[in-house]
Coordinates of C-alpha atoms in Angstrom, one line a residue:
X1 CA 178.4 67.4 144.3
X2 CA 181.7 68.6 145.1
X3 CA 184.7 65.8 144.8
X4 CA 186.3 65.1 147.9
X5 CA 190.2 65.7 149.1
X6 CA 190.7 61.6 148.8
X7 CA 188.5 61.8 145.7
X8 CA 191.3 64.5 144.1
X9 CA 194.6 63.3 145.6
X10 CA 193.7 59.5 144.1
X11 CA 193.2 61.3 140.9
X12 CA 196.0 62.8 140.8
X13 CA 197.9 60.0 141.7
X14 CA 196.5 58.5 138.6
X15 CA 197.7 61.6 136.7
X16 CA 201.0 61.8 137.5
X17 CA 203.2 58.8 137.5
X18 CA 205.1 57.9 140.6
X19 CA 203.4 60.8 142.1
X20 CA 202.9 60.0 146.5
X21 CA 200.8 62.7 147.7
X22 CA 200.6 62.7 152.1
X23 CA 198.2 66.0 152.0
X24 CA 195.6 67.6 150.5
X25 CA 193.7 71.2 151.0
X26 CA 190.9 71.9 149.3
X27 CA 191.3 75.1 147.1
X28 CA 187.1 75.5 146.0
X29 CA 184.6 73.2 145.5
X30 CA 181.8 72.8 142.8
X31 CA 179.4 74.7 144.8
X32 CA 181.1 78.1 144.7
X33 CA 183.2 77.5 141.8
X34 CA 183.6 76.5 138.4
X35 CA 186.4 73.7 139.4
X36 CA 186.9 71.1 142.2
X37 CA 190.6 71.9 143.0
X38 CA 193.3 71.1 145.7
X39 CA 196.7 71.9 146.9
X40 CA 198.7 68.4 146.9
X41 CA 201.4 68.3 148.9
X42 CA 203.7 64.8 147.9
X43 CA 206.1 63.2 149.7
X44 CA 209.4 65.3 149.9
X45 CA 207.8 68.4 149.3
X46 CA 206.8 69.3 146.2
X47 CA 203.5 71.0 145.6
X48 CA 200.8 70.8 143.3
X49 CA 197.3 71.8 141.7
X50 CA 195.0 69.5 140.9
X51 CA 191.6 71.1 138.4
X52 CA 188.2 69.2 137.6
X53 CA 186.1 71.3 135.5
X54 CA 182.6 71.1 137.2
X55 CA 180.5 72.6 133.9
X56 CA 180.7 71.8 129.6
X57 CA 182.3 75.8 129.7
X58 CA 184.8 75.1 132.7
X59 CA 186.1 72.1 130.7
X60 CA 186.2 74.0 127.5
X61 CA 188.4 76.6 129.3
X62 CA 191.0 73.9 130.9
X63 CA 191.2 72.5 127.6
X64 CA 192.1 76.0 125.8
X65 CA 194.6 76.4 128.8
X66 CA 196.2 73.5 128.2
X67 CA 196.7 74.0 124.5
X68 CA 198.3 77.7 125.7
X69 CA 200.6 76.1 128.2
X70 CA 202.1 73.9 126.0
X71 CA 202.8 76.4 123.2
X72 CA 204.5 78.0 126.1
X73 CA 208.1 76.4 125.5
X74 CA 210.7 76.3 127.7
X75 CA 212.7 79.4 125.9
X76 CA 209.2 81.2 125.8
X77 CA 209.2 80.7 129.6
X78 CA 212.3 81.4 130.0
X79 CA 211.9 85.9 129.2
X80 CA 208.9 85.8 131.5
X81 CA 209.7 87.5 135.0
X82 CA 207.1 85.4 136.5
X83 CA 205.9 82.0 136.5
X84 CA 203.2 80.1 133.9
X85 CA 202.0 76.9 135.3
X86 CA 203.4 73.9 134.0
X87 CA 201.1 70.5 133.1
X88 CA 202.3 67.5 134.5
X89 CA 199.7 65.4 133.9
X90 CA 195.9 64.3 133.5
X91 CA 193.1 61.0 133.9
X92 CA 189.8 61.2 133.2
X93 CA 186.9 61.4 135.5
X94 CA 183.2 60.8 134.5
X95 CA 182.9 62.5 131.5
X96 CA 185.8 65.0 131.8
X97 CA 189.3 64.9 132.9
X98 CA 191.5 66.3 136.1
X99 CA 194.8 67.9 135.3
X100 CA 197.2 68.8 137.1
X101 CA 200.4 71.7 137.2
X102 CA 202.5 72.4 139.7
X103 CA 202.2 75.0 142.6
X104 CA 203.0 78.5 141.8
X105 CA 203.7 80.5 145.1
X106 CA 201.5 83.6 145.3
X107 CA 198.6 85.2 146.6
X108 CA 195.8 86.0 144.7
X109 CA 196.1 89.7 143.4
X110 CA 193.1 92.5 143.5
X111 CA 192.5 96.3 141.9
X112 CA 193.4 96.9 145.4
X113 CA 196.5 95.0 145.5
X114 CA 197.4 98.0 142.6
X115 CA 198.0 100.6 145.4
X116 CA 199.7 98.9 147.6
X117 CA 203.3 100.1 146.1
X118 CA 204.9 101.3 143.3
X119 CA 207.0 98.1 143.0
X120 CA 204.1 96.3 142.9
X121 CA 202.1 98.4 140.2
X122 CA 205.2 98.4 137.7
X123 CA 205.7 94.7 138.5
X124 CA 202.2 94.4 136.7
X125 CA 203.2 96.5 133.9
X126 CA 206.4 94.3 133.8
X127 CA 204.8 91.2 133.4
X128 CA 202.4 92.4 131.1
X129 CA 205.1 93.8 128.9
X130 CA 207.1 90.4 128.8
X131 CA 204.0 88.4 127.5
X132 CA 203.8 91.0 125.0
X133 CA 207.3 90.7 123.6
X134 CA 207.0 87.1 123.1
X135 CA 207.9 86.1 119.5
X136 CA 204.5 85.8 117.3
X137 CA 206.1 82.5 116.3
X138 CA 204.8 81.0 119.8
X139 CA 201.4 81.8 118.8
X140 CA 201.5 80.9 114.7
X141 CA 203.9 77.1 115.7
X142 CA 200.8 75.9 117.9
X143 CA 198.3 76.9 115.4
X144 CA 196.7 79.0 117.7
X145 CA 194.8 82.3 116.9
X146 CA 195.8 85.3 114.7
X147 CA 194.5 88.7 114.8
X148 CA 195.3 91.8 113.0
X149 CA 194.7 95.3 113.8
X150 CA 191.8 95.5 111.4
X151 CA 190.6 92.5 112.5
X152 CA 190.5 94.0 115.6
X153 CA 188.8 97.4 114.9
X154 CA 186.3 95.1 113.4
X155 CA 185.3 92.9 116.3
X156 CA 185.0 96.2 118.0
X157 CA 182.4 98.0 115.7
X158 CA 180.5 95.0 115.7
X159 CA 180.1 95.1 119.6
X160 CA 179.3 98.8 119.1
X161 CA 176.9 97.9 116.2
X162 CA 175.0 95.2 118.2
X163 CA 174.5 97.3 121.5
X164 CA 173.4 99.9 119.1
X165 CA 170.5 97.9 118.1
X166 CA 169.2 97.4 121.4
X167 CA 168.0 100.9 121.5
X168 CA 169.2 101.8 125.0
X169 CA 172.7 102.5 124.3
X170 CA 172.8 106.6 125.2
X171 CA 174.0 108.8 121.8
X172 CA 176.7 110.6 123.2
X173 CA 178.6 107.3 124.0
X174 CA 177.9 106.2 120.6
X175 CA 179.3 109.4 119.1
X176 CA 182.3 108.8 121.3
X177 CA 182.7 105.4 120.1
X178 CA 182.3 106.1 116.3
X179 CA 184.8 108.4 116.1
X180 CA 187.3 106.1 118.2
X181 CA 186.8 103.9 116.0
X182 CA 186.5 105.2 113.0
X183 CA 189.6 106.9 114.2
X184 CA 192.4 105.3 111.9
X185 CA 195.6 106.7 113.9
X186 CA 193.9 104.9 117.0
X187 CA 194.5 101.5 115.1
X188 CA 198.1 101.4 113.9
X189 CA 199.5 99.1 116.4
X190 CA 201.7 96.0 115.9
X191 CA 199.6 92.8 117.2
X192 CA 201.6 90.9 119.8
X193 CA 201.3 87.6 122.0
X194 CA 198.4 88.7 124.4
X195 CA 197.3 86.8 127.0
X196 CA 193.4 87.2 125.9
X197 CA 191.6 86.9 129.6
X198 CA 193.5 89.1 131.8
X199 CA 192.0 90.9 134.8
X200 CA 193.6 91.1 138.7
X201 CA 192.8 87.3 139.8
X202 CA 194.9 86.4 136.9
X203 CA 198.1 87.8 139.1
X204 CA 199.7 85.9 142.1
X205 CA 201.4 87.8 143.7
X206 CA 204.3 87.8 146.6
X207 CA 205.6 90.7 148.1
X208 CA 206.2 93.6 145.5
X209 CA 206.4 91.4 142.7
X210 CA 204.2 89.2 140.8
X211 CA 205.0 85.8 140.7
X212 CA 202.6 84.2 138.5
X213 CA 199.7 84.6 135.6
X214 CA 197.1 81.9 135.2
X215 CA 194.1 81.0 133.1
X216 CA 196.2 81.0 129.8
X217 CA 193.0 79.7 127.6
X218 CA 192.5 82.9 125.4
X219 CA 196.5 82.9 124.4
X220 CA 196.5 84.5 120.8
X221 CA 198.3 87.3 118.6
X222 CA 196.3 90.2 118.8
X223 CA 195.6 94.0 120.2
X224 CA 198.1 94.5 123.4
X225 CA 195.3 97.2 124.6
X226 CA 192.7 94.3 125.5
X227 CA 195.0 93.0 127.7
X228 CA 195.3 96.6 129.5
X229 CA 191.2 97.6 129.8
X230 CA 190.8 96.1 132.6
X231 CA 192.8 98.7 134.4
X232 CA 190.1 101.2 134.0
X233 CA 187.8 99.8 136.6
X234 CA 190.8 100.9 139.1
X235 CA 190.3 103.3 141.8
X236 CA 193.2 105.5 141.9
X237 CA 194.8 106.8 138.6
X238 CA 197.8 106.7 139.6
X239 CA 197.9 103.0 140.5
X240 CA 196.8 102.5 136.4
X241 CA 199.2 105.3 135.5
X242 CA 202.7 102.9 137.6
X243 CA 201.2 99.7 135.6
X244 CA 201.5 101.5 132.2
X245 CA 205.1 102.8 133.1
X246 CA 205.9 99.8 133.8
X247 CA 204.7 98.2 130.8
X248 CA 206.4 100.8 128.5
X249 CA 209.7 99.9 130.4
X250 CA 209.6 96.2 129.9
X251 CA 207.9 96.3 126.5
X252 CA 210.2 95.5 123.1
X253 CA 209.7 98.0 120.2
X254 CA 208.1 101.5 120.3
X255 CA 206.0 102.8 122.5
X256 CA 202.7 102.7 121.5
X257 CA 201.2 106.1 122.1
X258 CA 197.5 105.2 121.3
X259 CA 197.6 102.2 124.0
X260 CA 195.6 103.7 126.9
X261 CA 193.0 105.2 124.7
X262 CA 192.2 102.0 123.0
X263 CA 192.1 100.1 126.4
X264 CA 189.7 102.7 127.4
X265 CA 187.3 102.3 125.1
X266 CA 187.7 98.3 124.7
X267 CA 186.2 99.1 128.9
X268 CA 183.3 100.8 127.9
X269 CA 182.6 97.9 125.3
X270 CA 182.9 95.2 128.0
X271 CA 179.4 97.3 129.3
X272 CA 178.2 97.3 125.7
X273 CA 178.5 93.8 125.9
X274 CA 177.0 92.6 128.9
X275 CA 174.0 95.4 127.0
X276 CA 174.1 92.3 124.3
X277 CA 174.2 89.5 126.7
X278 CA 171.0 90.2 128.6
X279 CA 169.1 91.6 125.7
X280 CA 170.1 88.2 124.1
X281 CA 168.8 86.4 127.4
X282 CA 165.3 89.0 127.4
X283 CA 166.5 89.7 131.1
X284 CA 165.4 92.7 132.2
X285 CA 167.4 92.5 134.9
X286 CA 170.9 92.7 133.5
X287 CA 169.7 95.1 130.8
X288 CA 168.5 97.5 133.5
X289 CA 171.8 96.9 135.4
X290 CA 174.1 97.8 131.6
X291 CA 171.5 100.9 131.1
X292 CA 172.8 102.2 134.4
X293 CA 176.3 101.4 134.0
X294 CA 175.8 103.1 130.3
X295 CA 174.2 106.1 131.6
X296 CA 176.7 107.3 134.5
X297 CA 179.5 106.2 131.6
X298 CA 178.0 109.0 129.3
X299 CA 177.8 111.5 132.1
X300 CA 181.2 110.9 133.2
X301 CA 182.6 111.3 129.4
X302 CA 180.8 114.5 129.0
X303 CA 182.2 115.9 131.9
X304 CA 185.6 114.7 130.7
X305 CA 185.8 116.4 127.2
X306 CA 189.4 117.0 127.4
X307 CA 190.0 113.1 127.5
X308 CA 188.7 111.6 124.1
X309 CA 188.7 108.1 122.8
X310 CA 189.9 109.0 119.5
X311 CA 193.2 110.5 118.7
X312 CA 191.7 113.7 116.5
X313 CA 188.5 114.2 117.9
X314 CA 187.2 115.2 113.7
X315 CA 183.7 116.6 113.5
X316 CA 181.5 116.0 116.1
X317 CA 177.9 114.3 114.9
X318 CA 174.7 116.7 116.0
X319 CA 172.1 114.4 117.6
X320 CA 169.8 114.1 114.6
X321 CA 172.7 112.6 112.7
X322 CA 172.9 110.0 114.9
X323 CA 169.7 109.6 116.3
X324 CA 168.8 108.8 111.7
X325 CA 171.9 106.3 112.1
X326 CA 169.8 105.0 115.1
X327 CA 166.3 104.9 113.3
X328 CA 168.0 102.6 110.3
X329 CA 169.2 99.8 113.0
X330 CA 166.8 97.6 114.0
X331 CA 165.6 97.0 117.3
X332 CA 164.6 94.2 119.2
X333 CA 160.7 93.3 120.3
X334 CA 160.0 94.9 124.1
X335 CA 160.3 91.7 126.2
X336 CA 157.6 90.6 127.4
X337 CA 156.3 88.2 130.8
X338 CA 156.9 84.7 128.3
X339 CA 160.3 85.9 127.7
X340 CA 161.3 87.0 131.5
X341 CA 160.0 83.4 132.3
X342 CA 162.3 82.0 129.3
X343 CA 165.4 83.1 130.2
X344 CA 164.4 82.3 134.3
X345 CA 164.8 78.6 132.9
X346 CA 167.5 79.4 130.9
X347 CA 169.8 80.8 133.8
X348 CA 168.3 77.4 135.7
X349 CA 169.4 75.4 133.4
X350 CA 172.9 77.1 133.3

């Protein structure tokens, strides 16, 4: 059951130490979302958030946030162009705990909110671009994940390599991802700070600028490009196209030339993996909805032979080649009624 206004603006009271709040608005409740959370507005002014987790994997995110926000120093801060929440404080309730940041000003952003100017578009790129050329030393003092560009490749080929098993993954898209990743001029890239969970409600937005980032929880050192794949699911190219100019503006070093090409494909592996996820579950009903996702991908990639994953497109595998790399994978069971009603109680349960 949701956790009422009164409920949140006691707790926060509880959190924050001298803290008078005279007004609450509900931001979402435990019935449409994942946290019970308010605006607080205290006396004088100031505004603030106030987060109970309402599930074990809600709670395990605010945790990982709050670990990020705190690496986040106040230099760090500082050569961001946009605002990070800042913690000011936390009590426990039932078996979890509220925390609360203060208010960043902004409206939730959209792929939509991509075309509504140029400004706007670079400002993305911008802010991207400044999390990126954060010192590694932010990441490495707080103890917090490392990744290196092999490491990288790796996680990828194993996504490949498990959707591969499933059978139902179409052969031209696992040509195309092969070579991509077998492709070694696709992988020399400098890790950087990423933020590890971006997508467009990460943004607030105001105006033609963005104003804030959020759900920090997956901060790390790792591969810029997963941080940028998300992009592909926008409508107009150009709109993608302003948010990479942007980013090469504002990011420190060289540009990295291979950039959009690995966000591309690390996009066509978040299908790949949602493949995994309901073959994992035995539901037929997202592994029918990946199939199709997977089959207009391979259509659209043949018609767009011009446009490779892979830097130097090498030789090009004849179906038998792959469909004998196929043959030595294994494959799971077909699912059956037992299972369908298995993962019915799983979701349930969830």
């Amino acid at each position: 059951m949701a956790r009422s206004s009164l409920t949140l603006a006691a707790l926060a009271t509880a959190a924050v130490a001298g803290l008078d709040v005279v007004s609450t608005t509900p931001i979402s409740t435990g019935l449409t979302g994942r946290f019970d959370s308010a605006l607080l507005t205290a006396r004088g002014g100031e505004q603030l958030i106030i987060r109970v987790p309402t599930s074990q994997e809600a709670e395990t995110e605010q945790s990982g946030d709050l670990v990020a926000l705190r690496a986040l120093t106040t230099g760090s801060r500082g050569r961001l162009p946009f605002r990070a929440p800042e913690f000011r404080g936390q009590a426990p309730v039932g078996q979890t705990r509220g925390h609360v940041y203060d208010f960043i000003p902004g409206a939730p952003a959209s792929l939509e909110s991509l075309d509504h100017s140029v400004e706007l578009a670079e400002s993305f790129g911008l802010a991207i671009a400044a999390v990126h050329s954060l010192p590694t030393s932010v990441i490495t003092d707080a103890g917090l994940p490392v990744f290196s560009a092999s490491e990288s490749v790796r996680a990828a080929t194993s996504v490949k390599d498990r959707a591969a098993s499933t059978g139902r993954v179409p052969v031209d898209l696992l040509t195309r991802w092969s070579l991509a990743l077998d492709d070694s001029a696709l992988w020399q890239f400098q890790p950087a700070v990423i933020h590890g969970s971006l997508g467009p409600e990460s943004f607030l937005i105001s105006g033609e600028r963005v104003t804030g980032i959020l759900d920090w929880s997956n901060l790390k050192v790792g591969d810029p490009a997963s941080d940028l794949y998300w992009l592909s699911s926008v409508t107009r190219e150009e709109s993608a196209t302003r948010v990479f100019s942007g980013y090469n503006v504002g990011r420190a070093g060289p540009v990295d030339r291979q950039l959009r090409k690995r966000a591309r494909l690390y996009a066509e592996l978040e299908i790949a993996k949602w493949l995994v996820h309901g073959s994992d579950l035995r539901d037929a009903a997202i592994v029918d909805d990946a199939v199709g996702m997977l089959n207009g991908l391979a259509s659209t990639a043949q018609a767009d032979l011009v446009n490779p994953l892979s830097s130097d497109t090498g030789r090009v595998l004849a179906v038998d080649e792959v469909e004998a790399m196929l043959s030595q994978t294994p494959r799971r069971e077909p699912v059956n009624a037992r299972d369908h009603a298995n993962a019915a109680r799983i979701s349930d349960d969830d």
